[in-house]
PDB file of C-alpha atoms and ligand atoms in Angstrom:
ATOM      1  CA  MET A   1      44.663  -5.333-140.450  1.00  0.00           C
ATOM      2  CA  VAL A   2      41.040  -4.281-140.036  1.00  0.00           C
ATOM      3  CA  ASN A   3      39.943  -2.268-143.100  1.00  0.00           C
ATOM      4  CA  ASN A   4      36.847  -0.186-143.568  1.00  0.00           C
ATOM      5  CA  LYS A   5      35.574   1.832-146.473  1.00  0.00           C
ATOM      6  CA  CYS A   6      33.193   4.751-146.271  1.00  0.00           C
ATOM      7  CA  PRO A   7      30.038   4.402-148.377  1.00  0.00           C
ATOM      8  CA  ASN A   8      31.540   6.822-150.932  1.00  0.00           C
ATOM      9  CA  GLY A   9      34.401   4.364-151.352  1.00  0.00           C
ATOM     10  CA  LYS A  10      36.983   7.155-151.081  1.00  0.00           C
ATOM     11  CA  LEU A  11      38.275   6.622-147.574  1.00  0.00           C
ATOM     12  CA  LEU A  12      40.158   3.654-146.227  1.00  0.00           C
ATOM     13  CA  VAL A  13      40.689   3.619-142.466  1.00  0.00           C
ATOM     14  CA  THR A  14      42.910   0.884-141.074  1.00  0.00           C
ATOM     15  CA  ILE A  15      43.861   0.052-137.510  1.00  0.00           C
ATOM     16  CA  ASP A  16      47.339  -1.444-137.166  1.00  0.00           C
ATOM     17  CA  GLU A  17      46.870  -4.990-135.857  1.00  0.00           C
ATOM     18  CA  HIS A  18      50.184  -4.881-133.961  1.00  0.00           C
ATOM     19  CA  SER A  19      49.317  -1.742-131.974  1.00  0.00           C
ATOM     20  CA  GLY A  20      47.788  -1.688-128.534  1.00  0.00           C
ATOM     21  CA  PHE A  21      48.522  -3.058-125.085  1.00  0.00           C
ATOM     22  CA  CYS A  22      51.587  -5.196-124.613  1.00  0.00           C
ATOM     23  CA  PHE A  23      51.471  -8.388-122.577  1.00  0.00           C
ATOM     24  CA  GLY A  24      52.532  -6.672-119.319  1.00  0.00           C
ATOM     25  CA  VAL A  25      49.910  -3.928-119.488  1.00  0.00           C
ATOM     26  CA  THR A  26      47.140  -6.366-120.510  1.00  0.00           C
ATOM     27  CA  ARG A  27      48.040  -8.521-117.531  1.00  0.00           C
ATOM     28  CA  ALA A  28      47.940  -5.558-115.099  1.00  0.00           C
ATOM     29  CA  ILE A  29      44.589  -4.334-116.426  1.00  0.00           C
ATOM     30  CA  ASN A  30      43.037  -7.819-116.312  1.00  0.00           C
ATOM     31  CA  THR A  31      44.267  -8.152-112.732  1.00  0.00           C
ATOM     32  CA  ALA A  32      42.710  -4.788-111.820  1.00  0.00           C
ATOM     33  CA  GLU A  33      39.365  -5.767-113.371  1.00  0.00           C
ATOM     34  CA  GLN A  34      39.334  -9.112-111.541  1.00  0.00           C
ATOM     35  CA  GLU A  35      40.294  -7.574-108.206  1.00  0.00           C
ATOM     36  CA  LEU A  36      37.722  -4.781-108.535  1.00  0.00           C
ATOM     37  CA  ARG A  37      35.021  -7.464-108.641  1.00  0.00           C
ATOM     38  CA  ARG A  38      36.240  -8.596-105.217  1.00  0.00           C
ATOM     39  CA  GLY A  39      36.142  -5.175-103.558  1.00  0.00           C
ATOM     40  CA  ALA A  40      37.763  -1.766-103.140  1.00  0.00           C
ATOM     41  CA  LEU A  41      41.104  -1.395-104.905  1.00  0.00           C
ATOM     42  CA  CYS A  42      43.717   1.350-105.142  1.00  0.00           C
ATOM     43  CA  CYS A  43      46.454   1.579-107.752  1.00  0.00           C
ATOM     44  CA  LEU A  44      49.761   3.227-106.900  1.00  0.00           C
ATOM     45  CA  GLY A  45      50.181   5.694-109.788  1.00  0.00           C
ATOM     46  CA  ASP A  46      48.323   5.601-113.103  1.00  0.00           C
ATOM     47  CA  ILE A  47      47.819   1.952-114.056  1.00  0.00           C
ATOM     48  CA  VAL A  48      48.839   2.809-117.610  1.00  0.00           C
ATOM     49  CA  HIS A  49      50.119   6.005-119.235  1.00  0.00           C
ATOM     50  CA  ASN A  50      46.845   6.573-120.975  1.00  0.00           C
ATOM     51  CA  GLY A  51      44.378   9.003-119.419  1.00  0.00           C
ATOM     52  CA  GLN A  52      41.358   7.522-121.176  1.00  0.00           C
ATOM     53  CA  GLU A  53      42.032   3.989-119.947  1.00  0.00           C
ATOM     54  CA  VAL A  54      42.706   5.280-116.424  1.00  0.00           C
ATOM     55  CA  ALA A  55      39.334   7.074-116.520  1.00  0.00           C
ATOM     56  CA  ARG A  56      37.577   3.873-117.696  1.00  0.00           C
ATOM     57  CA  LEU A  57      38.999   1.871-114.786  1.00  0.00           C
ATOM     58  CA  GLU A  58      38.311   4.652-112.290  1.00  0.00           C
ATOM     59  CA  ALA A  59      34.668   4.540-113.417  1.00  0.00           C
ATOM     60  CA  LEU A  60      34.728   0.834-112.403  1.00  0.00           C
ATOM     61  CA  GLY A  61      35.942   1.868-108.936  1.00  0.00           C
ATOM     62  CA  LEU A  62      39.735   1.880-109.177  1.00  0.00           C
ATOM     63  CA  GLN A  63      41.242   4.626-107.030  1.00  0.00           C
ATOM     64  CA  THR A  64      44.574   6.032-108.179  1.00  0.00           C
ATOM     65  CA  ILE A  65      46.805   7.056-105.270  1.00  0.00           C
ATOM     66  CA  ASP A  66      50.286   8.536-104.881  1.00  0.00           C
ATOM     67  CA  ASN A  67      53.078   7.642-102.475  1.00  0.00           C
ATOM     68  CA  ASP A  68      51.894  10.077 -99.766  1.00  0.00           C
ATOM     69  CA  GLU A  69      48.404   8.570 -99.893  1.00  0.00           C
ATOM     70  CA  LEU A  70      49.907   5.072 -99.657  1.00  0.00           C
ATOM     71  CA  ARG A  71      51.439   6.082 -96.312  1.00  0.00           C
ATOM     72  CA  SER A  72      48.079   7.125 -94.910  1.00  0.00           C
ATOM     73  CA  LEU A  73      45.921   4.176 -96.030  1.00  0.00           C
ATOM     74  CA  PRO A  74      44.227   2.151 -93.285  1.00  0.00           C
ATOM     75  CA  PRO A  75      45.585  -1.383 -92.618  1.00  0.00           C
ATOM     76  CA  HIS A  76      44.396  -4.124 -95.016  1.00  0.00           C
ATOM     77  CA  SER A  77      43.653  -1.685 -97.826  1.00  0.00           C
ATOM     78  CA  ARG A  78      44.286  -3.410-101.164  1.00  0.00           C
ATOM     79  CA  VAL A  79      46.846  -1.766-103.436  1.00  0.00           C
ATOM     80  CA  LEU A  80      47.728  -2.869-106.949  1.00  0.00           C
ATOM     81  CA  LEU A  81      51.278  -2.320-108.211  1.00  0.00           C
ATOM     82  CA  ARG A  82      51.258  -1.629-111.952  1.00  0.00           C
ATOM     83  CA  ALA A  83      53.348  -3.205-114.723  1.00  0.00           C
ATOM     84  CA  HIS A  84      56.204  -0.661-114.312  1.00  0.00           C
ATOM     85  CA  GLY A  85      57.139  -2.113-110.934  1.00  0.00           C
ATOM     86  CA  GLU A  86      58.175  -0.412-107.695  1.00  0.00           C
ATOM     87  CA  PRO A  87      61.358   0.042-105.646  1.00  0.00           C
ATOM     88  CA  PRO A  88      61.874  -2.064-102.477  1.00  0.00           C
ATOM     89  CA  SER A  89      60.877   0.958-100.339  1.00  0.00           C
ATOM     90  CA  THR A  90      57.261   0.643-101.541  1.00  0.00           C
ATOM     91  CA  TYR A  91      57.051  -2.978-100.348  1.00  0.00           C
ATOM     92  CA  TRP A  92      58.597  -1.923 -97.050  1.00  0.00           C
ATOM     93  CA  ILE A  93      56.026   0.867 -96.518  1.00  0.00           C
ATOM     94  CA  ALA A  94      53.187  -1.528 -97.399  1.00  0.00           C
ATOM     95  CA  GLN A  95      54.485  -4.063 -94.896  1.00  0.00           C
ATOM     96  CA  GLN A  96      54.769  -1.434 -92.148  1.00  0.00           C
ATOM     97  CA  ARG A  97      51.204  -0.269 -92.760  1.00  0.00           C
ATOM     98  CA  GLU A  98      49.805  -3.816 -93.173  1.00  0.00           C
ATOM     99  CA  ILE A  99      48.626  -3.038 -96.690  1.00  0.00           C
ATOM    100  CA  ASP A 100      47.682  -5.947 -98.953  1.00  0.00           C
ATOM    101  CA  ILE A 101      49.760  -5.691-102.122  1.00  0.00           C
ATOM    102  CA  ILE A 102      48.477  -7.091-105.415  1.00  0.00           C
ATOM    103  CA  ASP A 103      51.632  -7.186-107.459  1.00  0.00           C
ATOM    104  CA  ALA A 104      51.004  -6.758-111.204  1.00  0.00           C
ATOM    105  CA  THR A 105      54.617  -5.877-112.017  1.00  0.00           C
ATOM    106  CA  CYS A 106      55.328  -7.144-115.542  1.00  0.00           C
ATOM    107  CA  PRO A 107      57.415 -10.331-115.292  1.00  0.00           C
ATOM    108  CA  VAL A 108      59.900  -8.833-117.775  1.00  0.00           C
ATOM    109  CA  VAL A 109      60.413  -5.810-115.504  1.00  0.00           C
ATOM    110  CA  LYS A 110      60.587  -8.051-112.429  1.00  0.00           C
ATOM    111  CA  LYS A 111      63.365 -10.075-114.039  1.00  0.00           C
ATOM    112  CA  LEU A 112      65.275  -6.890-114.867  1.00  0.00           C
ATOM    113  CA  GLN A 113      64.905  -5.657-111.269  1.00  0.00           C
ATOM    114  CA  ASP A 114      66.312  -8.984-110.051  1.00  0.00           C
ATOM    115  CA  ARG A 115      69.287  -8.790-112.427  1.00  0.00           C
ATOM    116  CA  ILE A 116      70.155  -5.250-111.362  1.00  0.00           C
ATOM    117  CA  ARG A 117      69.786  -6.086-107.664  1.00  0.00           C
ATOM    118  CA  GLU A 118      71.967  -9.156-108.055  1.00  0.00           C
ATOM    119  CA  CYS A 119      74.629  -7.132-109.901  1.00  0.00           C
ATOM    120  CA  TYR A 120      74.571  -4.465-107.174  1.00  0.00           C
ATOM    121  CA  GLU A 121      74.739  -6.952-104.310  1.00  0.00           C
ATOM    122  CA  THR A 122      77.537  -8.947-105.970  1.00  0.00           C
ATOM    123  CA  HIS A 123      79.766  -5.970-106.721  1.00  0.00           C
ATOM    124  CA  LYS A 124      78.981  -3.283-104.160  1.00  0.00           C
ATOM    125  CA  ASN A 125      82.080  -4.097-102.068  1.00  0.00           C
ATOM    126  CA  ASP A 126      84.513  -4.666-104.955  1.00  0.00           C
ATOM    127  CA  GLU A 127      88.050  -3.293-104.444  1.00  0.00           C
ATOM    128  CA  PRO A 128      89.693  -0.913-105.126  1.00  0.00           C
ATOM    129  CA  GLN A 129      86.483   0.845-106.239  1.00  0.00           C
ATOM    130  CA  PRO A 130      82.929  -0.430-106.418  1.00  0.00           C
ATOM    131  CA  PRO A 131      81.646  -0.349-110.004  1.00  0.00           C
ATOM    132  CA  GLN A 132      78.781   1.856-111.054  1.00  0.00           C
ATOM    133  CA  ILE A 133      75.489   0.662-112.400  1.00  0.00           C
ATOM    134  CA  VAL A 134      74.280   2.837-115.264  1.00  0.00           C
ATOM    135  CA  ILE A 135      70.679   2.727-116.445  1.00  0.00           C
ATOM    136  CA  TYR A 136      69.880   3.919-119.946  1.00  0.00           C
ATOM    137  CA  GLY A 137      66.426   5.341-119.321  1.00  0.00           C
ATOM    138  CA  LYS A 138      64.280   8.319-118.507  1.00  0.00           C
ATOM    139  CA  ALA A 139      65.034   9.849-115.118  1.00  0.00           C
ATOM    140  CA  GLY A 140      61.903  10.005-112.982  1.00  0.00           C
ATOM    141  CA  HIS A 141      60.031   7.352-115.008  1.00  0.00           C
ATOM    142  CA  ALA A 142      58.239   4.885-112.720  1.00  0.00           C
ATOM    143  CA  GLU A 143      60.096   1.861-114.091  1.00  0.00           C
ATOM    144  CA  VAL A 144      63.456   3.626-113.704  1.00  0.00           C
ATOM    145  CA  ILE A 145      62.658   4.591-110.100  1.00  0.00           C
ATOM    146  CA  GLY A 146      61.941   0.905-109.439  1.00  0.00           C
ATOM    147  CA  LEU A 147      65.247  -0.105-111.051  1.00  0.00           C
ATOM    148  CA  GLN A 148      67.276   2.511-109.161  1.00  0.00           C
ATOM    149  CA  GLY A 149      65.716   1.246-105.952  1.00  0.00           C
ATOM    150  CA  GLN A 150      67.418  -2.127-106.494  1.00  0.00           C
ATOM    151  CA  THR A 151      70.785  -0.368-106.096  1.00  0.00           C
ATOM    152  CA  ASN A 152      69.905   1.623-102.996  1.00  0.00           C
ATOM    153  CA  ASN A 153      69.484   4.544-105.419  1.00  0.00           C
ATOM    154  CA  THR A 154      73.166   4.553-106.366  1.00  0.00           C
ATOM    155  CA  ALA A 155      72.592   3.813-110.081  1.00  0.00           C
ATOM    156  CA  VAL A 156      73.319   6.603-112.547  1.00  0.00           C
ATOM    157  CA  VAL A 157      70.533   7.291-115.076  1.00  0.00           C
ATOM    158  CA  ILE A 158      71.327   8.662-118.525  1.00  0.00           C
ATOM    159  CA  GLU A 159      68.849   9.397-121.263  1.00  0.00           C
ATOM    160  CA  ASP A 160      71.245   9.636-124.202  1.00  0.00           C
ATOM    161  CA  ILE A 161      74.843  10.202-125.277  1.00  0.00           C
ATOM    162  CA  ASN A 162      74.614  13.881-124.329  1.00  0.00           C
ATOM    163  CA  GLN A 163      74.633  12.846-120.681  1.00  0.00           C
ATOM    164  CA  LEU A 164      77.848  10.808-120.760  1.00  0.00           C
ATOM    165  CA  ASP A 165      79.398  13.294-118.329  1.00  0.00           C
ATOM    166  CA  ARG A 166      77.238  11.731-115.583  1.00  0.00           C
ATOM    167  CA  ILE A 167      79.342   8.571-115.787  1.00  0.00           C
ATOM    168  CA  ASP A 168      82.481   8.257-113.688  1.00  0.00           C
ATOM    169  CA  PHE A 169      85.036   6.876-116.155  1.00  0.00           C
ATOM    170  CA  SER A 170      87.423   5.852-113.387  1.00  0.00           C
ATOM    171  CA  ARG A 171      85.195   2.942-112.306  1.00  0.00           C
ATOM    172  CA  PRO A 172      83.974  -0.202-114.104  1.00  0.00           C
ATOM    173  CA  ILE A 173      80.550   0.203-115.698  1.00  0.00           C
ATOM    174  CA  TYR A 174      77.583  -2.179-115.671  1.00  0.00           C
ATOM    175  CA  LEU A 175      75.048  -0.866-118.166  1.00  0.00           C
ATOM    176  CA  PHE A 176      71.360  -1.856-118.246  1.00  0.00           C
ATOM    177  CA  SER A 177      68.411  -0.398-120.136  1.00  0.00           C
ATOM    178  CA  GLN A 178      64.879   0.622-119.257  1.00  0.00           C
ATOM    179  CA  THR A 179      62.651  -1.895-121.091  1.00  0.00           C
ATOM    180  CA  THR A 180      61.022   0.638-123.412  1.00  0.00           C
ATOM    181  CA  LYS A 181      64.124   2.419-124.745  1.00  0.00           C
ATOM    182  CA  SER A 182      65.172   1.984-128.380  1.00  0.00           C
ATOM    183  CA  VAL A 183      67.694  -0.679-129.389  1.00  0.00           C
ATOM    184  CA  GLU A 184      69.327   1.790-131.750  1.00  0.00           C
ATOM    185  CA  GLY A 185      69.765   4.346-128.961  1.00  0.00           C
ATOM    186  CA  PHE A 186      71.225   1.669-126.679  1.00  0.00           C
ATOM    187  CA  ASN A 187      73.747   0.558-129.317  1.00  0.00           C
ATOM    188  CA  THR A 188      74.751   4.170-129.977  1.00  0.00           C
ATOM    189  CA  LEU A 189      75.288   4.670-126.266  1.00  0.00           C
ATOM    190  CA  VAL A 190      77.415   1.535-125.942  1.00  0.00           C
ATOM    191  CA  GLU A 191      79.622   2.690-128.833  1.00  0.00           C
ATOM    192  CA  ALA A 192      79.991   6.162-127.294  1.00  0.00           C
ATOM    193  CA  ILE A 193      81.008   4.683-123.921  1.00  0.00           C
ATOM    194  CA  LYS A 194      83.497   2.336-125.607  1.00  0.00           C
ATOM    195  CA  SER A 195      84.987   5.232-127.515  1.00  0.00           C
ATOM    196  CA  GLN A 196      85.455   7.260-124.274  1.00  0.00           C
ATOM    197  CA  ILE A 197      87.046   4.228-122.603  1.00  0.00           C
ATOM    198  CA  SER A 198      89.470   3.725-125.474  1.00  0.00           C
ATOM    199  CA  ASN A 199      90.844   7.223-124.859  1.00  0.00           C
ATOM    200  CA  LEU A 200      91.543   6.574-121.171  1.00  0.00           C
ATOM    201  CA  LYS A 201      95.078   6.114-119.872  1.00  0.00           C
ATOM    202  CA  SER A 202      93.811   3.316-117.599  1.00  0.00           C
ATOM    203  CA  PRO A 203      90.972   1.570-119.447  1.00  0.00           C
ATOM    204  CA  ILE A 204      88.027   0.385-117.389  1.00  0.00           C
ATOM    205  CA  ALA A 205      85.689  -2.587-117.845  1.00  0.00           C
ATOM    206  CA  LEU A 206      82.280  -2.220-119.481  1.00  0.00           C
ATOM    207  CA  GLU A 207      79.545  -4.847-119.202  1.00  0.00           C
ATOM    208  CA  ALA A 208      76.585  -3.843-121.359  1.00  0.00           C
ATOM    209  CA  HIS A 209      73.261  -5.653-120.940  1.00  0.00           C
ATOM    210  CA  ASP A 210      70.633  -4.989-123.602  1.00  0.00           C
ATOM    211  CA  THR A 211      67.511  -5.390-121.455  1.00  0.00           C
ATOM    212  CA  ILE A 212      65.080  -3.748-123.862  1.00  0.00           C
ATOM    213  CA  CYS A 213      61.723  -5.506-124.068  1.00  0.00           C
ATOM    214  CA  ARG A 214      61.206  -7.036-127.485  1.00  0.00           C
ATOM    215  CA  ASN A 215      57.449  -6.534-127.130  1.00  0.00           C
ATOM    216  CA  VAL A 216      58.254  -2.899-127.882  1.00  0.00           C
ATOM    217  CA  ALA A 217      61.414  -3.152-129.949  1.00  0.00           C
ATOM    218  CA  ASN A 218      59.875  -5.600-132.440  1.00  0.00           C
ATOM    219  CA  ARG A 219      57.010  -3.242-133.052  1.00  0.00           C
ATOM    220  CA  VAL A 220      59.160  -0.592-134.659  1.00  0.00           C
ATOM    221  CA  ALA A 221      59.711  -2.345-138.002  1.00  0.00           C
ATOM    222  CA  GLN A 222      56.039  -3.400-138.214  1.00  0.00           C
ATOM    223  CA  LEU A 223      54.872   0.077-137.325  1.00  0.00           C
ATOM    224  CA  GLN A 224      57.100   1.746-139.886  1.00  0.00           C
ATOM    225  CA  GLU A 225      55.932  -0.619-142.607  1.00  0.00           C
ATOM    226  CA  PHE A 226      52.331   0.158-141.677  1.00  0.00           C
ATOM    227  CA  ALA A 227      53.014   3.941-141.617  1.00  0.00           C
ATOM    228  CA  ARG A 228      54.676   3.916-145.047  1.00  0.00           C
ATOM    229  CA  ALA A 229      51.574   2.361-146.594  1.00  0.00           C
ATOM    230  CA  GLN A 230      49.303   5.226-145.456  1.00  0.00           C
ATOM    231  CA  ASP A 231      48.599   8.717-146.783  1.00  0.00           C
ATOM    232  CA  LEU A 232      48.061   9.900-143.261  1.00  0.00           C
ATOM    233  CA  VAL A 233      48.846   8.293-139.900  1.00  0.00           C
ATOM    234  CA  ILE A 234      47.056   9.011-136.657  1.00  0.00           C
ATOM    235  CA  PHE A 235      49.179   7.850-133.738  1.00  0.00           C
ATOM    236  CA  VAL A 236      47.050   7.469-130.589  1.00  0.00           C
ATOM    237  CA  GLY A 237      48.927   7.654-127.296  1.00  0.00           C
ATOM    238  CA  GLY A 238      48.916   9.128-123.806  1.00  0.00           C
ATOM    239  CA  ALA A 239      50.783  12.390-123.283  1.00  0.00           C
ATOM    240  CA  LYS A 240      52.664  10.858-120.316  1.00  0.00           C
ATOM    241  CA  SER A 241      53.751   7.663-122.103  1.00  0.00           C
ATOM    242  CA  SER A 242      57.436   7.504-123.027  1.00  0.00           C
ATOM    243  CA  ASN A 243      56.769   4.380-125.116  1.00  0.00           C
ATOM    244  CA  ALA A 244      54.169   6.370-127.091  1.00  0.00           C
ATOM    245  CA  ARG A 245      56.685   9.148-127.808  1.00  0.00           C
ATOM    246  CA  VAL A 246      59.340   6.668-128.950  1.00  0.00           C
ATOM    247  CA  LEU A 247      56.949   4.791-131.264  1.00  0.00           C
ATOM    248  CA  TYR A 248      55.423   8.022-132.573  1.00  0.00           C
ATOM    249  CA  ASN A 249      58.893   9.260-133.581  1.00  0.00           C
ATOM    250  CA  HIS A 250      59.540   6.022-135.478  1.00  0.00           C
ATOM    251  CA  CYS A 251      56.212   6.455-137.268  1.00  0.00           C
ATOM    252  CA  LEU A 252      57.050  10.049-138.119  1.00  0.00           C
ATOM    253  CA  GLU A 253      60.377   8.926-139.540  1.00  0.00           C
ATOM    254  CA  ALA A 254      58.565   6.479-141.840  1.00  0.00           C
ATOM    255  CA  ASN A 255      55.759   8.879-142.764  1.00  0.00           C
ATOM    256  CA  PRO A 256      56.144  12.647-142.112  1.00  0.00           C
ATOM    257  CA  ASN A 257      52.375  12.914-142.367  1.00  0.00           C
ATOM    258  CA  THR A 258      51.897  11.492-138.875  1.00  0.00           C
ATOM    259  CA  LEU A 259      49.937  13.130-136.095  1.00  0.00           C
ATOM    260  CA  PHE A 260      50.069  12.383-132.369  1.00  0.00           C
ATOM    261  CA  VAL A 261      46.648  12.497-130.674  1.00  0.00           C
ATOM    262  CA  SER A 262      45.386  11.487-127.262  1.00  0.00           C
ATOM    263  CA  SER A 263      41.643  11.504-127.937  1.00  0.00           C
ATOM    264  CA  PRO A 264      39.032  11.265-130.733  1.00  0.00           C
ATOM    265  CA  ASP A 265      38.316  15.011-130.232  1.00  0.00           C
ATOM    266  CA  GLU A 266      41.854  15.830-131.322  1.00  0.00           C
ATOM    267  CA  VAL A 267      41.374  13.685-134.443  1.00  0.00           C
ATOM    268  CA  GLU A 268      38.299  15.658-135.381  1.00  0.00           C
ATOM    269  CA  GLU A 269      40.075  19.002-134.863  1.00  0.00           C
ATOM    270  CA  PHE A 270      42.966  17.843-136.990  1.00  0.00           C
ATOM    271  CA  LEU A 271      40.780  16.679-139.867  1.00  0.00           C
ATOM    272  CA  GLN A 272      38.948  20.004-139.839  1.00  0.00           C
ATOM    273  CA  GLN A 273      42.216  22.001-139.751  1.00  0.00           C
ATOM    274  CA  ARG A 274      43.519  20.120-142.758  1.00  0.00           C
ATOM    275  CA  GLY A 275      40.218  20.445-144.621  1.00  0.00           C
ATOM    276  CA  LEU A 276      39.903  16.672-144.827  1.00  0.00           C
ATOM    277  CA  THR A 277      36.195  16.438-144.173  1.00  0.00           C
ATOM    278  CA  GLY A 278      34.301  14.970-147.142  1.00  0.00           C
ATOM    279  CA  SER A 279      37.753  14.178-148.433  1.00  0.00           C
ATOM    280  CA  SER A 280      39.134  12.852-151.631  1.00  0.00           C
ATOM    281  CA  CYS A 281      40.633   9.378-151.797  1.00  0.00           C
ATOM    282  CA  LEU A 282      42.723   8.882-148.661  1.00  0.00           C
ATOM    283  CA  LYS A 283      44.289   6.014-146.786  1.00  0.00           C
ATOM    284  CA  ILE A 284      44.337   6.789-143.081  1.00  0.00           C
ATOM    285  CA  GLY A 285      46.166   4.474-140.700  1.00  0.00           C
ATOM    286  CA  ILE A 286      45.527   4.382-136.961  1.00  0.00           C
ATOM    287  CA  CYS A 287      48.147   2.994-134.637  1.00  0.00           C
ATOM    288  CA  GLY A 288      49.252   3.370-131.038  1.00  0.00           C
ATOM    289  CA  ALA A 289      51.640   2.549-128.232  1.00  0.00           C
ATOM    290  CA  THR A 290      51.844  -0.435-125.877  1.00  0.00           C
ATOM    291  CA  SER A 291      49.732   1.677-123.511  1.00  0.00           C
ATOM    292  CA  THR A 292      46.993   2.524-126.049  1.00  0.00           C
ATOM    293  CA  PRO A 293      43.725   0.568-125.681  1.00  0.00           C
ATOM    294  CA  LEU A 294      42.173  -0.904-128.824  1.00  0.00           C
ATOM    295  CA  TRP A 295      38.800   0.632-127.924  1.00  0.00           C
ATOM    296  CA  LEU A 296      40.361   4.118-128.108  1.00  0.00           C
ATOM    297  CA  MET A 297      41.797   3.486-131.566  1.00  0.00           C
ATOM    298  CA  GLU A 298      38.369   2.199-132.633  1.00  0.00           C
ATOM    299  CA  LYS A 299      36.727   5.400-131.358  1.00  0.00           C
ATOM    300  CA  CYS A 300      39.217   7.481-133.350  1.00  0.00           C
ATOM    301  CA  LYS A 301      38.351   5.438-136.420  1.00  0.00           C
ATOM    302  CA  GLU A 302      34.619   5.998-135.879  1.00  0.00           C
ATOM    303  CA  ARG A 303      35.241   9.731-135.537  1.00  0.00           C
ATOM    304  CA  ILE A 304      37.143   9.841-138.831  1.00  0.00           C
ATOM    305  CA  GLN A 305      34.393   7.930-140.606  1.00  0.00           C
ATOM    306  CA  ASN A 306      31.744  10.246-139.200  1.00  0.00           C
ATOM    307  CA  GLU A 307      33.697  13.343-140.248  1.00  0.00           C
ATOM    308  CA  CYS A 308      34.798  12.346-143.741  1.00  0.00           C
TER     309      CYS A 308
HETATM  310  S1  SF4 B 401      56.733  -3.133-122.674  1.00  0.00           S
HETATM  311 FE1  SF4 B 401      57.520  -5.179-122.174  1.00  0.00          FE
HETATM  312  S2  SF4 B 401      58.433  -4.925-120.152  1.00  0.00           S
HETATM  313 FE2  SF4 B 401      57.121  -3.163-120.462  1.00  0.00          FE
HETATM  314  S3  SF4 B 401      55.157  -3.764-119.564  1.00  0.00           S
HETATM  315 FE3  SF4 B 401      55.073  -4.284-121.735  1.00  0.00          FE
HETATM  316  S4  SF4 B 401      55.695  -6.457-121.832  1.00  0.00           S
HETATM  317 FE4  SF4 B 401      56.349  -5.633-119.859  1.00  0.00          FE
END
């Protein structure tokens, strides 16, 4: 942990050493920085679910594009695919338009895509009924779109046990998880599916694959321990990041005095609202998601030290 005391000795601001970019995001951002030195570069979708980091890379020349813009790029444009990965249709479009793909898909996500595709290809013609692939994840999330694409978009996506009615309980189930979902949520889902199956007249097979990335899952215990040791926790994350929301909720569970912010300005507002400027003795912890850059947490820390 990096500790810092204000000159009055009353404030202790600590940045959680385990917070910040995961391996996959670091790799994608390093690739973008390297490729930008070689020339113009587009990224399909936000490179990371953190507006401030996207803005930093856009200032270096990175152009964020959407799928419609991908279809109208001139041949030999260079397009980076981010850590979340893409469905096969994206590679097909790029090939048709002679676009040069720089593939920064996280290797962990790539491996999961391969597993799901292999499962789909192996079982799609099974008799009497083809099984269904179920993905425990957030519908519409970039990674989930990439995973569904491996099954010709036949996979069913469910976010939690309240969506069990989306599953067809007359067919065998192959369950996988989006990499950033919680292990606890996955286990709860598996138990709920098993319980439904046990009530069926003709039981069906369930094959559950816990494909949650331990880069995220292992952070929960560390983060909660860190949060418990603070008087106040500032969780820094992008509004669009599902990983940030999951980790924030774990922090909140460990310390109800936890605030979600996306920028140093929000930190300042919060401190003023709570009358914490020129404060009494206070331990403030700063932490973030796998998509939160260290420089942003450092800026939040500076802002607290300037305010208090
Ligand atoms: S959370 Fe895991 S799977 Fe997702 S980008 Fe990071 S390292 Fe890769």
